[in-house]
Tab-separated table of C-alpha atoms and ligand atoms in Angstrom:
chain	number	residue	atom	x	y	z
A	1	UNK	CA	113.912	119.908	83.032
A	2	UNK	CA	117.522	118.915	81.310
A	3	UNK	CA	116.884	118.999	77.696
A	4	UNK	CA	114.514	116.546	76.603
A	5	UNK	CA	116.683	113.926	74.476
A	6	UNK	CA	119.155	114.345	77.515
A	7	UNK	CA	116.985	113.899	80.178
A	8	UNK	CA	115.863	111.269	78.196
A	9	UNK	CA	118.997	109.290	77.720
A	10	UNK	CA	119.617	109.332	81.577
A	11	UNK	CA	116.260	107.620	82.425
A	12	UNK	CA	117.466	105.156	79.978
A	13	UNK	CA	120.231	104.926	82.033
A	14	UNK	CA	118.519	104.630	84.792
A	15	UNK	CA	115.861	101.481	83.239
A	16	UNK	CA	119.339	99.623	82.400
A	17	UNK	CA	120.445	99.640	86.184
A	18	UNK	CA	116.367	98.593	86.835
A	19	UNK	CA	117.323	95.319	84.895
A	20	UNK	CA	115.688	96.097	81.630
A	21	UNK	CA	117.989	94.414	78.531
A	22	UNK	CA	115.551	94.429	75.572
A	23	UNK	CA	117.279	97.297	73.633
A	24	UNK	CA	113.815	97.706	71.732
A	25	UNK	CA	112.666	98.455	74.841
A	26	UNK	CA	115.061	100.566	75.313
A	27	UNK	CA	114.760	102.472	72.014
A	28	UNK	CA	110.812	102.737	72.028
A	29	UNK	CA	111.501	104.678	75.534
A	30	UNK	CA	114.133	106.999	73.307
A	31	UNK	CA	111.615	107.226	70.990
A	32	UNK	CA	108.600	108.969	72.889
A	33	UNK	CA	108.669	111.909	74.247
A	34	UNK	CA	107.431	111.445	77.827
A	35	UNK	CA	107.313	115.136	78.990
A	36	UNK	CA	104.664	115.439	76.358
A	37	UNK	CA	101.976	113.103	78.204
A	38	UNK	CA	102.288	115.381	81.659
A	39	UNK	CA	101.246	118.398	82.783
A	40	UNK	CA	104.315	119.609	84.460
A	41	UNK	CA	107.158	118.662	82.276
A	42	UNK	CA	110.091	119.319	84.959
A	43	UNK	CA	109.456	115.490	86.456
A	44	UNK	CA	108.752	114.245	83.512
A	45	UNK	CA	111.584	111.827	83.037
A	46	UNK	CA	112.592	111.290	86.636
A	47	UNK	CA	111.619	107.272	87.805
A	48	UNK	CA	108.342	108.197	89.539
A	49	UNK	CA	104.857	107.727	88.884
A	50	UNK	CA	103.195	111.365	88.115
A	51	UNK	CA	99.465	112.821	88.438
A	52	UNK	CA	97.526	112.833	85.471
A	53	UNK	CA	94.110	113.808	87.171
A	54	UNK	CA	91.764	111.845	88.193
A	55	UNK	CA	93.280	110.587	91.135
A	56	UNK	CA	94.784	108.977	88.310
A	57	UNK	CA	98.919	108.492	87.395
A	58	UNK	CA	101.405	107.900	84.569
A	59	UNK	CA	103.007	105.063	85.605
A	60	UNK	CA	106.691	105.017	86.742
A	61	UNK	CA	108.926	103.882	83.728
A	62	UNK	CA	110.544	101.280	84.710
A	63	UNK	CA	107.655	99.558	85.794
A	64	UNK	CA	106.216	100.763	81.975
A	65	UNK	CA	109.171	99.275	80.420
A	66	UNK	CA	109.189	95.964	82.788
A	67	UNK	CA	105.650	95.486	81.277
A	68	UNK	CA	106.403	96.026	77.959
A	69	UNK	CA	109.278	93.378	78.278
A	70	UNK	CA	107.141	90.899	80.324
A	71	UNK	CA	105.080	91.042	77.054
A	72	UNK	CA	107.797	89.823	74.900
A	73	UNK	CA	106.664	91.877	71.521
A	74	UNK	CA	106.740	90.896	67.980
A	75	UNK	CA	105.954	92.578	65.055
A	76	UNK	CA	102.658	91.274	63.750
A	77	UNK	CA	100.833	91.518	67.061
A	78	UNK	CA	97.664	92.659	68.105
A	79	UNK	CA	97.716	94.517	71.375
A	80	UNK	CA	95.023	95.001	74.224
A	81	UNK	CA	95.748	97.799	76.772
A	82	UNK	CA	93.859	98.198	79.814
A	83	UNK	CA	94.100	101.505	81.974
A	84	UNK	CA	94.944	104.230	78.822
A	85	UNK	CA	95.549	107.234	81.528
A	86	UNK	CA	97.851	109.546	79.508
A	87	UNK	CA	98.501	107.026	76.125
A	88	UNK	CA	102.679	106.727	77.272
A	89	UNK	CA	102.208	103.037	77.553
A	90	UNK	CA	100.354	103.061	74.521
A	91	UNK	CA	102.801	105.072	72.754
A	92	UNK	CA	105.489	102.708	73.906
A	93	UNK	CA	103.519	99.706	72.643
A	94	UNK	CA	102.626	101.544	69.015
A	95	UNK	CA	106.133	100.893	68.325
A	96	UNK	CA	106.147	97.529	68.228
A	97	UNK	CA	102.632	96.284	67.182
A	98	UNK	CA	100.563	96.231	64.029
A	99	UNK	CA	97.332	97.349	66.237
A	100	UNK	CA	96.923	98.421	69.265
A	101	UNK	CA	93.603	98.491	71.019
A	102	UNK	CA	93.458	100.249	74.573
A	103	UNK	CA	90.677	101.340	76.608
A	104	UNK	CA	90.397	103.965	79.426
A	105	UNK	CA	87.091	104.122	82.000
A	106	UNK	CA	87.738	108.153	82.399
A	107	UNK	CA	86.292	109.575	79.604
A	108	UNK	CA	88.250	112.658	79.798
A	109	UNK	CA	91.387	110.888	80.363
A	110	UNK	CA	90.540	108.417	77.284
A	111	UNK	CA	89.809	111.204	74.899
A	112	UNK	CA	92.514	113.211	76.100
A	113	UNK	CA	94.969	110.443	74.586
A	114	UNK	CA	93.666	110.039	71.864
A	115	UNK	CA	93.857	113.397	71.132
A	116	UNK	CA	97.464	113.565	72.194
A	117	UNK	CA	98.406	110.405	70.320
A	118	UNK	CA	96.694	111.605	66.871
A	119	UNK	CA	98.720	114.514	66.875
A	120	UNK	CA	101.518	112.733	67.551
A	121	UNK	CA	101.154	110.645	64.580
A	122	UNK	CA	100.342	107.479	65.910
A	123	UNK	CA	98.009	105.784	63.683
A	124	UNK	CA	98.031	102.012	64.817
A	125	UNK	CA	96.084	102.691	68.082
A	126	UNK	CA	92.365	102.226	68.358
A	127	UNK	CA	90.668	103.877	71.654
A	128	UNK	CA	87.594	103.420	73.477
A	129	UNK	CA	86.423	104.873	76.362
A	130	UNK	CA	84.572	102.069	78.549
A	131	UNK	CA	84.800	99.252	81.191
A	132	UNK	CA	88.036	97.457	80.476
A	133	UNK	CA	87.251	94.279	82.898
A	134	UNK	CA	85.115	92.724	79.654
A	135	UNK	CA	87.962	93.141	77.422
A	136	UNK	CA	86.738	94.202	73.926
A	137	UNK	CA	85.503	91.124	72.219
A	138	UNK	CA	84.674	92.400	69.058
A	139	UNK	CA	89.044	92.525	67.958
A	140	UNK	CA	89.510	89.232	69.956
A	141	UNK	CA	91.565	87.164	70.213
A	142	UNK	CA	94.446	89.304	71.460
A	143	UNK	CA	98.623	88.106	71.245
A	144	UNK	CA	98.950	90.149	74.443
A	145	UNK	CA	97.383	91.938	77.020
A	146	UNK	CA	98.708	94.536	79.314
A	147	UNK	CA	96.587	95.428	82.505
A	148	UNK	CA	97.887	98.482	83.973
A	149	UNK	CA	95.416	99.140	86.770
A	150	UNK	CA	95.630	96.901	90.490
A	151	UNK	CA	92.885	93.796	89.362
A	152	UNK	CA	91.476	91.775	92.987
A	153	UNK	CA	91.841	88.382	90.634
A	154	UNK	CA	92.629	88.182	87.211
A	155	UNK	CA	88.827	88.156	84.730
A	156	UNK	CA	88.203	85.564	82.742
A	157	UNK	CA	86.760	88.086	80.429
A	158	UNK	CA	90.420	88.738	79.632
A	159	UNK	CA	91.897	85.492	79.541
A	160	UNK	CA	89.273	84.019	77.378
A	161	UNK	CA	90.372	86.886	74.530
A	162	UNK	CA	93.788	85.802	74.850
A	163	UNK	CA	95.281	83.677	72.000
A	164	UNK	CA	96.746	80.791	72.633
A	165	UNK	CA	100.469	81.396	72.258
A	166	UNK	CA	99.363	84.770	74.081
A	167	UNK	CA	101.077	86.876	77.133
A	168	UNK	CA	99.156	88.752	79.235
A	169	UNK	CA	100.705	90.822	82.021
A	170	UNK	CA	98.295	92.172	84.845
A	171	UNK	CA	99.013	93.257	88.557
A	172	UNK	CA	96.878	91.500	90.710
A	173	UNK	CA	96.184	91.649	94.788
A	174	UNK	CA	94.408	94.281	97.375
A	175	UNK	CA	94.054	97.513	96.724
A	176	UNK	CA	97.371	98.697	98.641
A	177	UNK	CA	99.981	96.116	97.083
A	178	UNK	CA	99.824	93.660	94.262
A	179	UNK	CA	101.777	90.660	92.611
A	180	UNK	CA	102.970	91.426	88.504
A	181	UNK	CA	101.281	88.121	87.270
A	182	UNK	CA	102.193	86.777	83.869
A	183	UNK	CA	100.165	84.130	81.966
A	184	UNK	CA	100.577	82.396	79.011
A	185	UNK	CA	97.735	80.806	76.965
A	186	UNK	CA	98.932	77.190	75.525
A	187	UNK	CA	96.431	74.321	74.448
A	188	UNK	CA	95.862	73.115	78.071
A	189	UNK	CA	95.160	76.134	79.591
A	190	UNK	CA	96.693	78.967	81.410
A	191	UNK	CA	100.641	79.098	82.739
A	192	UNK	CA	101.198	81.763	85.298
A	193	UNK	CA	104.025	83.471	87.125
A	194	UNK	CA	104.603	86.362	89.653
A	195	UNK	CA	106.863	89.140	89.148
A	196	UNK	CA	107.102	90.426	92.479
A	197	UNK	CA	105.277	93.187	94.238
A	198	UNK	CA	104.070	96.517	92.676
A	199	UNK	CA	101.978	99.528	93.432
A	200	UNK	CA	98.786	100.725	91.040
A	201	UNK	CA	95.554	102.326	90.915
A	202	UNK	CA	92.356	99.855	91.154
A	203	UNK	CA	91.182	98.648	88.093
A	204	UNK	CA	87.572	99.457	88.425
A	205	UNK	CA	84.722	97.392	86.821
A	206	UNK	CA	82.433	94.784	86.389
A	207	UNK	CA	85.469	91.983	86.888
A	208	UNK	CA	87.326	94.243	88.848
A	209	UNK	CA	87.055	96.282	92.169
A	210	UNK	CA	83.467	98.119	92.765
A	211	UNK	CA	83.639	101.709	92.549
B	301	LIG	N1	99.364	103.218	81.330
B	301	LIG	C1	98.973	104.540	81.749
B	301	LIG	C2	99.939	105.590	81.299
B	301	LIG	O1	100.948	105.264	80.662
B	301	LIG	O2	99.664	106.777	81.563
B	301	LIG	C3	98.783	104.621	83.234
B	301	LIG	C4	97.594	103.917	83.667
B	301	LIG	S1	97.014	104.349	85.254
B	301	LIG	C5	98.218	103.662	86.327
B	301	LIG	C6	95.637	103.217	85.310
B	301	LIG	C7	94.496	103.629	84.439
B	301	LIG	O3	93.537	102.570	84.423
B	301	LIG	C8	93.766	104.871	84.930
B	301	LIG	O4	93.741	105.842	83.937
B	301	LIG	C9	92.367	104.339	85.261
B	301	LIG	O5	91.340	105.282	85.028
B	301	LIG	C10	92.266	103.162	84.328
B	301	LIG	N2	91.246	102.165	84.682
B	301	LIG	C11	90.883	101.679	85.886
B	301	LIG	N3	89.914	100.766	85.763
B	301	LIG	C12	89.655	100.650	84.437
B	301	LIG	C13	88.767	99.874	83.651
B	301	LIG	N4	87.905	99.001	84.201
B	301	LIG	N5	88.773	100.025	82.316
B	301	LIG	C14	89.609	100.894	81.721
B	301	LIG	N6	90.476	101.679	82.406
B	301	LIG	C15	90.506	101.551	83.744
């Protein structure tokens, strides 16, 4: 690996030619360190999707930093993220949010990042290690929700703890390819739109696939 802030500054390069143009975006990805939620560091900032265990991945940035600008993030928002894996999406979304709430299934995976992400100093991130598919009712309604795991339809557990005025981004399809849906809440219901194709690992659950 180049050094880090170098290495760094290239994949930023790199999300610019993907068609990212929120410079927050752009910054939050300056601003974490992503060859610090890896194993092996040397791949760390290529544009790839990496093994975090599990049969598990980080997912590849500029899919991470399409999401995060699907979601269209203000200050005073509260967050829900689906599908913790290694906290880097979280990490990216700490930077914009007043909470963040984010839940992994894989316990070891889950407290792994939290781990990670307390000594990093992030201190607006709640965890909890659990089924994702029912949302987390208890901090509902959520601005936004982020689903990074492959859903077979989108759960109403999820859209019902959307606000209205609320974005929620979440790949949905079979389990080889899906379509990068976007909703919004208004009054009269839900407004949805595709984003093209993309590539994740099932969301497993009650409202998801079965294991
Ligand atoms: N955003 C993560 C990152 O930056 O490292 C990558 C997420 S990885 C592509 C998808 C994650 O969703 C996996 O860690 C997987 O265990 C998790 N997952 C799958 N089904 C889930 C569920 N029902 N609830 C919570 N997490 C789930």
């Amino acid at each position: 690996m180049l050094d880090p802030s170098l290495s760094s500054e290239l994949l930023i390069g790199k999300l610019r030619e993907s068609g990212v143009k929120d410079e927050r975006v752009l910054e939050a990805f300056r601003k974490v360190p992503r060859h610090l939620f890896v194993d092996n560091p040397v791949q760390a900032y290529d544009d790839i999707a990496l093994s975090i265990g599990y049969g598990q991945t980080i997912s590849q940035p500029t899919l991470v930093a399409q999401m995060t600008e699907l979601l269209n993030l203000g200050k005073d928002q509260k967050i829900l993220e689906i599908g913790t894996g290694s906290g880097f999406q979280t990490a990216i979304l700490s930077q914009f949010s007043r909470r963040v709430f984010t839940i992994e299934r894989h316990k070891e995976l889950g407290d792994k990042a939290r781990l990670r992400l307390r000594e990093m100093g992030y201190a607006n991130v709640t965890f909890k290690v659990g089924d994702g598919t029912c949302g987390w009712r208890q901090y509902s309604p959520f601005d936004r929700i982020i689903v990074t795991a492959g859903a077979p339809v989108t759960p109403e557990s999820l859209s019902n703890q959307l606000a209205v005025g609320g974005i929620m981004v979440i790949p949905t399809g079979d389990k080889a390819m899906q379509e990068l849906m976007v909703y919004t809440k208004t009054e009269n219901g839900l407004e949805s739109r595709s984003e093209g194709a993309v590539v994740f690992v099932p969301l497993i659950g009650q409202h998801g696939w079965k294991e």
